[in-house]
Amino acid sequence: MRHRVILAQAVIGVLATSVALTAPAAAQPAAGAVHAGVVQARSCANLGVTIPLNPEQAGRARAVLPEGFALAALPTMLVETSTCEGASVNDTEIGSFHLSEAALSVEPPRAVSSPRLGEVMAENIYMLSQLDTNTVLSEYKSGLGYRSEVTDIALDLGAPDAIGRRASASAGGTIAPTTATAQLTPSLLPDAVRVPNPGIVYKLWTRDSQGRYVVTTNANMTINRPAAGVGTVTVAAGTTAHRILGSDTATGVAFSGQAERFVNDTFVFPAG
């Protein structure tokens, strides 16, 4: 049952809905929180694997979460790699870059909404790591309290229209080195079709060195080239992900897609 729920979430995440014509109006973001920065990325593509956690893994995941965070009722670990042709980081332009993230599904510790997109469905995740190939982006995240480092990251999405399509990703470094392989469906929409996001917002949480909640609302404005499948993630011994999974490898639902523009707004809540 858990696998079916996760598969449904993955397909929703990459496909959204073909009947949505406009996104809902954006809401007020977060009462009492400070808007700490914004990253606007363009021409992005990704490969993610959502891994369902069994009761033993969920117990180890709870032990990793800082005080104030609660694991989601259907706990999962997400390992995702993305590439973008460029971005602005608080109005500083950077070139093409890759990023790799590992996260746990959680209940939101505070109420927050994206100022860019009206919310119909939210995915709240606690960030175990955020790895980057760009120094400006990594230092921005580290300064907010996210665990980040600059390292080598690779992404190969395979042939989008191929039957038996295979994709792969890898990330180095010391915080969360991973590899991922996936067998995906061909793209579920033609390349020319752009679907407006109907209101799916990712919320990326952490706590900084002062104990403050930090959250980044991630809004992708359009979706195209969605695909889903099965993926396997390999994690390095001694890392947080390995400690949670209890093994070198884990299998889950894979997904991929493209977006013309992402807008990530970060908010910091007062301590206490």
Short mmCIF file of N, CA and C in Angstrom, two decimals, residues 3-157:
data_model
loop_
_atom_site.label_atom_id
_atom_site.label_comp_id
_atom_site.label_asym_id
_atom_site.label_seq_id
_atom_site.Cartn_x
_atom_site.Cartn_y
_atom_site.Cartn_z
N HIS A 3 3.83 1.64 -1.17
CA HIS A 3 4.43 1.84 -2.47
C HIS A 3 3.45 2.48 -3.44
N ARG A 4 2.17 2.08 -3.36
CA ARG A 4 1.18 2.67 -4.27
C ARG A 4 0.98 4.14 -3.96
N VAL A 5 0.97 4.50 -2.68
CA VAL A 5 0.82 5.91 -2.30
C VAL A 5 1.99 6.72 -2.82
N ILE A 6 3.21 6.19 -2.65
CA ILE A 6 4.40 6.92 -3.09
C ILE A 6 4.42 7.05 -4.60
N LEU A 7 4.01 5.97 -5.32
CA LEU A 7 3.97 6.05 -6.77
C LEU A 7 3.00 7.14 -7.21
N ALA A 8 1.84 7.21 -6.56
CA ALA A 8 0.87 8.25 -6.90
C ALA A 8 1.46 9.63 -6.67
N GLN A 9 2.16 9.81 -5.54
CA GLN A 9 2.78 11.11 -5.26
C GLN A 9 3.83 11.45 -6.30
N ALA A 10 4.62 10.46 -6.71
CA ALA A 10 5.67 10.72 -7.69
C ALA A 10 5.10 11.14 -9.03
N VAL A 11 4.05 10.44 -9.49
CA VAL A 11 3.44 10.79 -10.76
C VAL A 11 2.81 12.17 -10.68
N ILE A 12 2.13 12.46 -9.57
CA ILE A 12 1.57 13.80 -9.38
C ILE A 12 2.68 14.84 -9.41
N GLY A 13 3.79 14.53 -8.77
CA GLY A 13 4.89 15.49 -8.68
C GLY A 13 5.48 15.85 -10.02
N VAL A 14 5.58 14.89 -10.96
CA VAL A 14 6.19 15.20 -12.24
C VAL A 14 5.17 15.55 -13.31
N LEU A 15 3.96 15.01 -13.22
CA LEU A 15 2.97 15.22 -14.25
C LEU A 15 2.01 16.35 -13.93
N ALA A 16 1.78 16.59 -12.62
CA ALA A 16 0.77 17.57 -12.17
C ALA A 16 -0.57 17.16 -12.76
N THR A 17 -1.17 18.01 -13.54
CA THR A 17 -2.45 17.62 -14.15
C THR A 17 -2.59 18.29 -15.50
N SER A 18 -2.98 17.55 -16.48
CA SER A 18 -3.04 18.07 -17.84
C SER A 18 -4.24 18.98 -18.07
N VAL A 19 -5.16 19.06 -17.09
CA VAL A 19 -6.33 19.90 -17.28
C VAL A 19 -6.18 21.25 -16.58
N ALA A 20 -5.10 21.43 -15.81
CA ALA A 20 -4.92 22.71 -15.14
C ALA A 20 -4.44 23.75 -16.15
N LEU A 21 -5.12 24.85 -16.21
CA LEU A 21 -4.76 25.90 -17.16
C LEU A 21 -4.02 27.04 -16.50
N THR A 22 -4.30 27.32 -15.24
CA THR A 22 -3.61 28.38 -14.52
C THR A 22 -3.33 27.91 -13.11
N ALA A 23 -2.24 28.44 -12.52
CA ALA A 23 -1.91 28.10 -11.14
C ALA A 23 -2.76 28.93 -10.19
N PRO A 24 -3.03 28.42 -8.99
CA PRO A 24 -3.77 29.22 -8.01
C PRO A 24 -2.99 30.46 -7.61
N ALA A 25 -3.70 31.45 -7.11
CA ALA A 25 -3.06 32.69 -6.68
C ALA A 25 -2.18 32.42 -5.47
N ALA A 26 -1.05 33.12 -5.39
CA ALA A 26 -0.13 32.94 -4.27
C ALA A 26 -0.71 33.52 -3.00
N ALA A 27 -0.25 32.97 -1.86
CA ALA A 27 -0.74 33.40 -0.55
C ALA A 27 0.34 34.21 0.17
N GLN A 28 -0.04 34.78 1.32
CA GLN A 28 0.96 35.41 2.18
C GLN A 28 1.87 34.31 2.72
N PRO A 29 3.21 34.52 2.72
CA PRO A 29 4.12 33.42 3.00
C PRO A 29 4.11 32.89 4.43
N ALA A 30 4.59 33.66 5.42
CA ALA A 30 4.75 33.12 6.77
C ALA A 30 4.71 34.25 7.78
N ALA A 31 3.73 34.20 8.68
CA ALA A 31 3.60 35.23 9.70
C ALA A 31 4.79 35.19 10.65
N GLY A 32 5.43 36.34 10.81
CA GLY A 32 6.54 36.45 11.76
C GLY A 32 7.89 36.03 11.23
N ALA A 33 7.94 35.41 10.06
CA ALA A 33 9.21 34.94 9.49
C ALA A 33 9.86 36.04 8.65
N VAL A 34 11.17 36.00 8.57
CA VAL A 34 11.94 36.95 7.76
C VAL A 34 12.26 36.31 6.42
N HIS A 35 12.00 37.05 5.34
CA HIS A 35 12.37 36.57 4.01
C HIS A 35 13.88 36.76 3.84
N ALA A 36 14.62 35.64 3.79
CA ALA A 36 16.08 35.69 3.86
C ALA A 36 16.77 35.63 2.52
N GLY A 37 16.05 35.34 1.45
CA GLY A 37 16.70 35.29 0.15
C GLY A 37 15.87 34.54 -0.86
N VAL A 38 16.30 34.65 -2.13
CA VAL A 38 15.57 33.99 -3.21
C VAL A 38 16.55 33.51 -4.27
N VAL A 39 16.29 32.30 -4.76
CA VAL A 39 17.04 31.73 -5.88
C VAL A 39 16.04 31.47 -7.00
N GLN A 40 16.33 32.00 -8.18
CA GLN A 40 15.49 31.75 -9.34
C GLN A 40 16.31 31.00 -10.37
N ALA A 41 15.94 29.75 -10.62
CA ALA A 41 16.68 28.89 -11.54
C ALA A 41 15.89 28.70 -12.82
N ARG A 42 16.58 28.45 -13.91
CA ARG A 42 15.91 28.31 -15.20
C ARG A 42 16.42 27.06 -15.95
N SER A 43 15.52 26.53 -16.76
CA SER A 43 15.81 25.38 -17.63
C SER A 43 16.43 24.25 -16.83
N CYS A 44 15.62 23.64 -15.97
CA CYS A 44 16.11 22.61 -15.05
C CYS A 44 15.53 21.24 -15.40
N ALA A 45 16.27 20.19 -15.04
CA ALA A 45 15.82 18.80 -15.20
C ALA A 45 16.30 18.02 -14.00
N ASN A 46 15.61 16.92 -13.68
CA ASN A 46 15.97 16.20 -12.46
C ASN A 46 15.78 14.69 -12.59
N LEU A 47 16.38 13.98 -11.64
CA LEU A 47 16.13 12.56 -11.42
C LEU A 47 16.06 12.36 -9.92
N GLY A 48 14.94 11.83 -9.45
CA GLY A 48 14.76 11.60 -8.02
C GLY A 48 14.32 10.18 -7.75
N VAL A 49 14.63 9.71 -6.55
CA VAL A 49 14.16 8.40 -6.09
C VAL A 49 13.57 8.60 -4.70
N THR A 50 12.32 8.21 -4.52
CA THR A 50 11.64 8.28 -3.23
C THR A 50 11.61 6.88 -2.63
N ILE A 51 12.25 6.73 -1.47
CA ILE A 51 12.42 5.42 -0.84
C ILE A 51 11.49 5.30 0.35
N PRO A 52 10.57 4.32 0.37
CA PRO A 52 9.73 4.12 1.55
C PRO A 52 10.56 3.54 2.69
N LEU A 53 10.34 4.03 3.90
CA LEU A 53 11.10 3.57 5.07
C LEU A 53 10.28 2.57 5.86
N ASN A 54 10.90 1.43 6.19
CA ASN A 54 10.22 0.44 7.03
C ASN A 54 10.27 0.90 8.48
N PRO A 55 9.59 0.23 9.40
CA PRO A 55 9.55 0.70 10.79
C PRO A 55 10.93 0.87 11.43
N GLU A 56 11.85 -0.05 11.14
CA GLU A 56 13.20 0.09 11.73
C GLU A 56 13.91 1.30 11.16
N GLN A 57 13.82 1.50 9.86
CA GLN A 57 14.44 2.68 9.25
C GLN A 57 13.79 3.96 9.73
N ALA A 58 12.48 3.94 9.90
CA ALA A 58 11.77 5.12 10.39
C ALA A 58 12.23 5.48 11.80
N GLY A 59 12.46 4.48 12.62
CA GLY A 59 12.96 4.74 13.97
C GLY A 59 14.32 5.42 13.95
N ARG A 60 15.20 4.96 13.06
CA ARG A 60 16.52 5.59 12.95
C ARG A 60 16.40 6.99 12.37
N ALA A 61 15.44 7.20 11.47
CA ALA A 61 15.23 8.54 10.91
C ALA A 61 14.76 9.51 11.98
N ARG A 62 13.86 9.06 12.86
CA ARG A 62 13.39 9.94 13.94
C ARG A 62 14.54 10.37 14.84
N ALA A 63 15.48 9.47 15.07
CA ALA A 63 16.62 9.79 15.93
C ALA A 63 17.52 10.85 15.31
N VAL A 64 17.48 10.97 13.99
CA VAL A 64 18.32 11.93 13.29
C VAL A 64 17.69 13.33 13.29
N LEU A 65 16.38 13.41 13.31
CA LEU A 65 15.70 14.71 13.20
C LEU A 65 15.96 15.58 14.42
N PRO A 66 16.20 16.88 14.22
CA PRO A 66 16.35 17.79 15.35
C PRO A 66 15.04 17.93 16.13
N GLU A 67 15.15 18.42 17.34
CA GLU A 67 13.97 18.68 18.16
C GLU A 67 13.00 19.59 17.42
N GLY A 68 11.74 19.26 17.49
CA GLY A 68 10.71 20.07 16.84
C GLY A 68 10.22 19.50 15.53
N PHE A 69 10.95 18.50 14.97
CA PHE A 69 10.52 17.88 13.72
C PHE A 69 9.93 16.51 14.00
N ALA A 70 8.87 16.18 13.28
CA ALA A 70 8.23 14.86 13.38
C ALA A 70 8.20 14.23 12.00
N LEU A 71 8.56 12.96 11.95
CA LEU A 71 8.55 12.23 10.69
C LEU A 71 7.11 12.12 10.17
N ALA A 72 6.95 12.14 8.87
CA ALA A 72 5.61 12.03 8.27
C ALA A 72 4.99 10.66 8.56
N ALA A 73 3.67 10.59 8.48
CA ALA A 73 2.97 9.35 8.77
C ALA A 73 3.37 8.22 7.83
N LEU A 74 3.62 8.56 6.56
CA LEU A 74 4.18 7.62 5.59
C LEU A 74 5.61 8.06 5.30
N PRO A 75 6.57 7.60 6.11
CA PRO A 75 7.93 8.15 6.03
C PRO A 75 8.68 7.69 4.78
N THR A 76 9.38 8.63 4.18
CA THR A 76 10.19 8.35 3.01
C THR A 76 11.50 9.11 3.09
N MET A 77 12.48 8.61 2.33
CA MET A 77 13.71 9.34 2.09
C MET A 77 13.76 9.69 0.60
N LEU A 78 14.11 10.92 0.32
CA LEU A 78 14.24 11.39 -1.06
C LEU A 78 15.71 11.62 -1.37
N VAL A 79 16.18 11.09 -2.49
CA VAL A 79 17.50 11.41 -3.03
C VAL A 79 17.27 11.93 -4.44
N GLU A 80 17.68 13.16 -4.70
CA GLU A 80 17.35 13.82 -5.96
C GLU A 80 18.55 14.60 -6.49
N THR A 81 18.76 14.51 -7.79
CA THR A 81 19.81 15.25 -8.47
C THR A 81 19.17 16.09 -9.56
N SER A 82 19.62 17.35 -9.67
CA SER A 82 19.06 18.27 -10.66
C SER A 82 20.18 19.00 -11.38
N THR A 83 19.85 19.50 -12.55
CA THR A 83 20.76 20.36 -13.29
C THR A 83 19.97 21.52 -13.86
N CYS A 84 20.57 22.70 -13.87
CA CYS A 84 19.91 23.90 -14.40
C CYS A 84 20.90 24.66 -15.28
N GLU A 85 20.37 25.35 -16.28
CA GLU A 85 21.23 26.10 -17.18
C GLU A 85 21.75 27.39 -16.56
N GLY A 86 21.11 27.86 -15.50
CA GLY A 86 21.57 29.07 -14.84
C GLY A 86 20.61 29.47 -13.75
N ALA A 87 21.02 30.48 -12.96
CA ALA A 87 20.17 30.95 -11.86
C ALA A 87 20.65 32.31 -11.39
N SER A 88 19.78 32.98 -10.64
CA SER A 88 20.19 34.16 -9.89
C SER A 88 20.05 33.84 -8.41
N VAL A 89 21.09 34.13 -7.64
CA VAL A 89 21.11 33.90 -6.20
C VAL A 89 21.12 35.26 -5.55
N ASN A 90 19.96 35.72 -5.06
CA ASN A 90 19.84 37.09 -4.54
C ASN A 90 20.40 38.10 -5.53
N ASP A 91 19.99 37.96 -6.79
CA ASP A 91 20.35 38.86 -7.89
C ASP A 91 21.77 38.69 -8.39
N THR A 92 22.53 37.73 -7.87
CA THR A 92 23.84 37.41 -8.42
C THR A 92 23.69 36.28 -9.42
N GLU A 93 24.05 36.54 -10.67
CA GLU A 93 23.90 35.54 -11.72
C GLU A 93 24.99 34.48 -11.62
N ILE A 94 24.59 33.23 -11.75
CA ILE A 94 25.54 32.13 -11.83
C ILE A 94 25.24 31.34 -13.09
N GLY A 95 26.22 30.59 -13.56
CA GLY A 95 26.05 29.80 -14.77
C GLY A 95 25.39 28.47 -14.48
N SER A 96 25.56 27.55 -15.40
CA SER A 96 24.95 26.23 -15.24
C SER A 96 25.51 25.52 -14.02
N PHE A 97 24.69 24.68 -13.39
CA PHE A 97 25.11 24.00 -12.17
C PHE A 97 24.32 22.72 -11.99
N HIS A 98 24.87 21.84 -11.14
CA HIS A 98 24.19 20.63 -10.69
C HIS A 98 24.00 20.73 -9.18
N LEU A 99 22.99 20.05 -8.67
CA LEU A 99 22.82 19.93 -7.22
C LEU A 99 22.31 18.54 -6.88
N SER A 100 22.58 18.11 -5.66
CA SER A 100 22.15 16.79 -5.18
C SER A 100 21.65 16.95 -3.76
N GLU A 101 20.46 16.38 -3.48
CA GLU A 101 19.83 16.56 -2.18
C GLU A 101 19.38 15.22 -1.61
N ALA A 102 19.45 15.11 -0.30
CA ALA A 102 18.87 13.98 0.42
C ALA A 102 17.98 14.55 1.52
N ALA A 103 16.80 13.94 1.73
CA ALA A 103 15.84 14.53 2.66
C ALA A 103 14.89 13.46 3.20
N LEU A 104 14.25 13.79 4.32
CA LEU A 104 13.24 12.95 4.95
C LEU A 104 11.89 13.66 4.92
N SER A 105 10.82 12.92 4.69
CA SER A 105 9.48 13.51 4.74
C SER A 105 9.09 13.78 6.19
N VAL A 106 8.58 14.99 6.44
CA VAL A 106 8.25 15.40 7.81
C VAL A 106 6.91 16.12 7.83
N GLU A 107 6.39 16.29 9.05
CA GLU A 107 5.26 17.18 9.27
C GLU A 107 5.79 18.62 9.38
N PRO A 108 5.09 19.60 8.85
CA PRO A 108 5.60 20.97 8.91
C PRO A 108 5.59 21.50 10.35
N PRO A 109 6.74 21.97 10.86
CA PRO A 109 6.76 22.50 12.22
C PRO A 109 6.16 23.90 12.35
N ARG A 110 6.06 24.61 11.25
CA ARG A 110 5.47 25.94 11.21
C ARG A 110 4.65 26.08 9.93
N ALA A 111 3.70 27.02 9.95
CA ALA A 111 2.89 27.29 8.77
C ALA A 111 3.63 28.24 7.84
N VAL A 112 3.71 27.88 6.57
CA VAL A 112 4.36 28.74 5.58
C VAL A 112 3.78 28.42 4.21
N SER A 113 3.70 29.44 3.36
CA SER A 113 3.19 29.28 2.01
C SER A 113 4.15 29.92 1.03
N SER A 114 4.18 29.42 -0.17
CA SER A 114 5.00 30.04 -1.21
C SER A 114 4.38 31.37 -1.62
N PRO A 115 5.19 32.43 -1.74
CA PRO A 115 4.65 33.70 -2.22
C PRO A 115 4.49 33.72 -3.74
N ARG A 116 4.90 32.63 -4.41
CA ARG A 116 4.86 32.59 -5.88
C ARG A 116 3.71 31.78 -6.44
N LEU A 117 3.19 30.84 -5.64
CA LEU A 117 2.26 29.86 -6.17
C LEU A 117 1.24 29.49 -5.11
N GLY A 118 -0.03 29.52 -5.45
CA GLY A 118 -1.06 29.07 -4.54
C GLY A 118 -0.93 27.58 -4.28
N GLU A 119 -1.07 27.18 -3.04
CA GLU A 119 -0.80 25.80 -2.64
C GLU A 119 -2.06 24.94 -2.67
N VAL A 120 -1.99 23.84 -3.42
CA VAL A 120 -3.02 22.82 -3.39
C VAL A 120 -2.51 21.59 -2.65
N MET A 121 -1.24 21.27 -2.82
CA MET A 121 -0.61 20.12 -2.20
C MET A 121 0.80 20.50 -1.81
N ALA A 122 1.23 20.11 -0.59
CA ALA A 122 2.59 20.44 -0.13
C ALA A 122 3.34 19.17 0.23
N GLU A 123 4.63 19.18 -0.04
CA GLU A 123 5.55 18.12 0.38
C GLU A 123 6.58 18.76 1.29
N ASN A 124 6.54 18.43 2.58
CA ASN A 124 7.48 18.98 3.54
C ASN A 124 8.61 17.98 3.76
N ILE A 125 9.85 18.43 3.62
CA ILE A 125 11.00 17.54 3.76
C ILE A 125 12.09 18.22 4.60
N TYR A 126 12.71 17.41 5.47
CA TYR A 126 13.85 17.88 6.25
C TYR A 126 15.11 17.55 5.48
N MET A 127 15.95 18.55 5.25
CA MET A 127 17.10 18.38 4.38
C MET A 127 18.29 17.77 5.15
N LEU A 128 18.65 16.55 4.77
CA LEU A 128 19.85 15.93 5.32
C LEU A 128 21.10 16.54 4.70
N SER A 129 21.02 16.90 3.42
CA SER A 129 22.17 17.46 2.72
C SER A 129 21.71 18.19 1.48
N GLN A 130 22.49 19.19 1.07
CA GLN A 130 22.28 19.92 -0.18
C GLN A 130 23.65 20.17 -0.79
N LEU A 131 24.02 19.37 -1.76
CA LEU A 131 25.32 19.45 -2.40
C LEU A 131 25.22 20.24 -3.70
N ASP A 132 26.27 20.96 -4.05
CA ASP A 132 26.24 21.83 -5.21
C ASP A 132 27.56 21.78 -5.96
N THR A 133 27.51 22.17 -7.24
CA THR A 133 28.73 22.36 -8.01
C THR A 133 29.13 23.83 -8.07
N ASN A 134 28.28 24.72 -7.57
CA ASN A 134 28.55 26.16 -7.63
C ASN A 134 28.82 26.70 -6.23
N THR A 135 29.92 27.42 -6.07
CA THR A 135 30.34 27.93 -4.76
C THR A 135 29.36 28.98 -4.22
N VAL A 136 28.89 29.88 -5.07
CA VAL A 136 27.96 30.92 -4.61
C VAL A 136 26.70 30.30 -4.04
N LEU A 137 26.16 29.32 -4.73
CA LEU A 137 24.93 28.67 -4.28
C LEU A 137 25.16 27.89 -2.99
N SER A 138 26.28 27.18 -2.90
CA SER A 138 26.57 26.40 -1.71
C SER A 138 26.78 27.29 -0.49
N GLU A 139 27.51 28.38 -0.66
CA GLU A 139 27.75 29.29 0.47
C GLU A 139 26.47 29.97 0.92
N TYR A 140 25.58 30.26 -0.02
CA TYR A 140 24.28 30.84 0.34
C TYR A 140 23.50 29.86 1.21
N LYS A 141 23.44 28.59 0.82
CA LYS A 141 22.71 27.59 1.59
C LYS A 141 23.35 27.36 2.95
N SER A 142 24.68 27.25 2.98
CA SER A 142 25.38 27.03 4.25
C SER A 142 25.13 28.18 5.21
N GLY A 143 25.10 29.39 4.68
CA GLY A 143 24.86 30.56 5.53
C GLY A 143 23.49 30.58 6.15
N LEU A 144 22.54 29.88 5.54
CA LEU A 144 21.18 29.79 6.08
C LEU A 144 21.02 28.66 7.07
N GLY A 145 21.98 27.73 7.10
CA GLY A 145 21.91 26.62 8.04
C GLY A 145 21.77 25.26 7.41
N TYR A 146 21.67 25.18 6.07
CA TYR A 146 21.61 23.89 5.40
C TYR A 146 23.00 23.26 5.32
N ARG A 147 23.05 21.93 5.35
CA ARG A 147 24.32 21.20 5.23
C ARG A 147 24.67 21.11 3.75
N SER A 148 25.68 21.87 3.34
CA SER A 148 26.04 21.95 1.93
C SER A 148 27.54 21.90 1.76
N GLU A 149 27.97 21.43 0.60
CA GLU A 149 29.37 21.50 0.21
C GLU A 149 29.44 21.49 -1.32
N VAL A 150 30.56 21.96 -1.84
CA VAL A 150 30.80 21.95 -3.28
C VAL A 150 31.51 20.65 -3.64
N THR A 151 30.98 19.95 -4.63
CA THR A 151 31.56 18.66 -5.01
C THR A 151 31.18 18.35 -6.45
N ASP A 152 31.71 17.25 -6.97
CA ASP A 152 31.37 16.80 -8.31
C ASP A 152 30.00 16.12 -8.30
N ILE A 153 29.15 16.49 -9.26
CA ILE A 153 27.82 15.91 -9.39
C ILE A 153 27.57 15.65 -10.87
N ALA A 154 27.02 14.48 -11.20
CA ALA A 154 26.75 14.12 -12.59
C ALA A 154 25.31 13.66 -12.72
N LEU A 155 24.72 13.90 -13.89
CA LEU A 155 23.34 13.50 -14.16
C LEU A 155 23.22 13.11 -15.63
N ASP A 156 22.69 11.92 -15.89
CA ASP A 156 22.44 11.43 -17.24
C ASP A 156 21.00 10.93 -17.29
N LEU A 157 20.14 11.63 -18.01
CA LEU A 157 18.72 11.31 -18.05
C LEU A 157 18.35 10.35 -19.17
#
